[in-house]
XYZ file of C-alpha atoms in Angstrom:
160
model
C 25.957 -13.793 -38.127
C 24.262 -17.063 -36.946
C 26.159 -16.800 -33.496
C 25.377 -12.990 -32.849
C 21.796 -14.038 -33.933
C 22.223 -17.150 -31.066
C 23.620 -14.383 -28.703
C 20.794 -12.216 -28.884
C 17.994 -15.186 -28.601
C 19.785 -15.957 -25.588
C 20.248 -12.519 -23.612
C 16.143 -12.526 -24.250
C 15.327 -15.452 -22.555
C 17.709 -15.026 -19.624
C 15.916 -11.478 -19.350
C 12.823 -13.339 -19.376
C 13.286 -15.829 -17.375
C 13.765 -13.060 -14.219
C 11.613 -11.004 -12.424
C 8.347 -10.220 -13.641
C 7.254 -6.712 -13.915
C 3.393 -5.405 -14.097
C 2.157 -1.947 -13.857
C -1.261 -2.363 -12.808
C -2.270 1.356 -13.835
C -3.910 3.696 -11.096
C -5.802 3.251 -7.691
C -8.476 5.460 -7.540
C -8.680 6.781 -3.612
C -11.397 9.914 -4.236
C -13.672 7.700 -2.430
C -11.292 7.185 0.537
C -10.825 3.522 -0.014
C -10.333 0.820 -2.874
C -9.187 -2.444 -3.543
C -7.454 -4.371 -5.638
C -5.937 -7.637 -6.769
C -3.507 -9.663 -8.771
C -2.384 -13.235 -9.918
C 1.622 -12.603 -10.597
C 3.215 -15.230 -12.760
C 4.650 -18.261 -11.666
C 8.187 -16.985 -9.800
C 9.663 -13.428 -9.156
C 7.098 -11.084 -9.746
C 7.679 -6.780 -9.137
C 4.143 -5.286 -9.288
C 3.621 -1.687 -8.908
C -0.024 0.423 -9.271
C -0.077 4.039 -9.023
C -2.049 6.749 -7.072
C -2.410 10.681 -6.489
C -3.547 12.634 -3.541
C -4.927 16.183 -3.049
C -4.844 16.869 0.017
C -2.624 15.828 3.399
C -3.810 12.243 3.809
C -3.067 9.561 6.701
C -2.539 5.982 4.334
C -3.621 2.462 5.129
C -3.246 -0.396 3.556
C -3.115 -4.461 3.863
C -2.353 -7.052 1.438
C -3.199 -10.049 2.126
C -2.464 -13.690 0.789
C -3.576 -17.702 1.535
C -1.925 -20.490 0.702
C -3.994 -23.103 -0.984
C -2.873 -26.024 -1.793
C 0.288 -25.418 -3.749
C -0.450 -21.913 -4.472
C 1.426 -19.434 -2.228
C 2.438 -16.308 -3.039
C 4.937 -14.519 -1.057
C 5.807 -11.002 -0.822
C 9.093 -9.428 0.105
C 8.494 -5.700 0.534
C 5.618 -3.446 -0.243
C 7.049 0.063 -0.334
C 5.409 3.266 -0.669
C 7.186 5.956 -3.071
C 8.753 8.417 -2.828
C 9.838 8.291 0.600
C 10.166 4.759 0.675
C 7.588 4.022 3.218
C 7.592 0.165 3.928
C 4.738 -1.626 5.250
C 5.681 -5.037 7.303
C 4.915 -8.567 7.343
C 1.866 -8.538 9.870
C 0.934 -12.552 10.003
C 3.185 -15.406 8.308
C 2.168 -18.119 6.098
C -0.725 -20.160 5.471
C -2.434 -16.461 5.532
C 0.041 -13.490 4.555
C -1.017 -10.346 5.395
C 1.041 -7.361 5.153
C 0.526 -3.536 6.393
C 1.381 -0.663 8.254
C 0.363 -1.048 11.858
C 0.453 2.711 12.006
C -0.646 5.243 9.074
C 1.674 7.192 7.562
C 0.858 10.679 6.650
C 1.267 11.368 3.073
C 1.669 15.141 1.283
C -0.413 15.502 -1.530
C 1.069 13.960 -4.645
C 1.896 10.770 -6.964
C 2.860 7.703 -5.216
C 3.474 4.450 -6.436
C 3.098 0.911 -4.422
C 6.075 -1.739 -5.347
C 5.182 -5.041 -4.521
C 7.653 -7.668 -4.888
C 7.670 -11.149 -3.992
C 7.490 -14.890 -5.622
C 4.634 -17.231 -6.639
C 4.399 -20.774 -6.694
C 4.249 -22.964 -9.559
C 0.407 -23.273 -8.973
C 0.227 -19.656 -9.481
C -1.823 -18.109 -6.203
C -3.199 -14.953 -6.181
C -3.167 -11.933 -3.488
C -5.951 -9.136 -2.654
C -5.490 -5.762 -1.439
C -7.046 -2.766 0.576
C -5.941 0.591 0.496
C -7.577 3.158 2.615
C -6.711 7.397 3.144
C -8.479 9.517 5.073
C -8.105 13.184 5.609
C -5.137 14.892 7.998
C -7.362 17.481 10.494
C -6.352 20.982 9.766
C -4.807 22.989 12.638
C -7.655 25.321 12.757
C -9.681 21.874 13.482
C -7.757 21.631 16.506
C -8.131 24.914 17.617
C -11.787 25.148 17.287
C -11.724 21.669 18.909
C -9.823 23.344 22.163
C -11.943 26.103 22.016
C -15.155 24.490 22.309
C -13.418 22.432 25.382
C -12.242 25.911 27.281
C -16.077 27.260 26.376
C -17.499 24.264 27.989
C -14.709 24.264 31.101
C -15.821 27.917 31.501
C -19.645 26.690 31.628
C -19.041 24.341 33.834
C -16.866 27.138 36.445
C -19.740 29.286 36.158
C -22.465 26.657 37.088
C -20.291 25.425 40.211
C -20.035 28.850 41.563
């Protein structure tokens, strides 16, 4: 009984000793922007936080990260899911930032942002932005090219 007991203790710490894994609840975008922040434990770190949209939205975000000292955190992907949209490493080390150089256009829905990376022994921090703003309608565009054809038709008239 003692060695299953050992066993057990054992398979715990090994699982602890990995990746750690925060959920740091929901990002609220009804404002069209928000930030937030977190100081991951010392090693592999998976964070995720959580969002919904109403309506067709284009998404921006950047994440962003100093070294100071001994503290560095690094990330390894930032996805976007579902449909695993990854944002890239924008600027390297001694100031991380990561993003999407263009937005992507997201349906309305849940999404959730996975952030994975590693932190130094000294424990650094990072600090994001998230920004969506509203995808035009088509009838936008429309009224848009009809205002255009009203004012090329002004413009005929005046030059005749």
């Amino acid at each position: 009984m003692k060695l299953s007991n050992l066993c057990v203790a054992t398979a715990i710490a090994f699982a602890s000793a990995g990746a750690s894994a925060v959920n740091l609840g929901t990002l609220d975008l009804s404002s069209g922007s928000n930030n937030f922040g977190n100081t991951p434990i010392a090693g592999s770190f998976t964070d995720t936080i959580s969002f919904t949209l109403t309506t067709n939205s284009l998404f921006n975000a950047s994440f962003t990260s100093i070294v100071n000292g001994a503290q560095n955190v690094n990330f390894t992907s930032i996805v976007v899911t579902p449909g695993a949209f990854a944002l890239v490493q924008l600027l390297p080390d001694p100031v991380e930032v990561w993003g999407n150089p263009a937005a992507f256009n997201l349906a309305p829905g849940s999404y959730t942002i996975t952030m994975m990376g590693t932190n130094s022994a000294a424990i650094g921090s990072y600090g994001a932005n998230v920004a969506v703003s509203p995808v035009p309608e088509p009838e936008s565009f429309a009224m848009l090219l009809a205002g255009l054809g009203v004012v090329g038709l002004m413009l005929r008239r005046r030059q005749s």
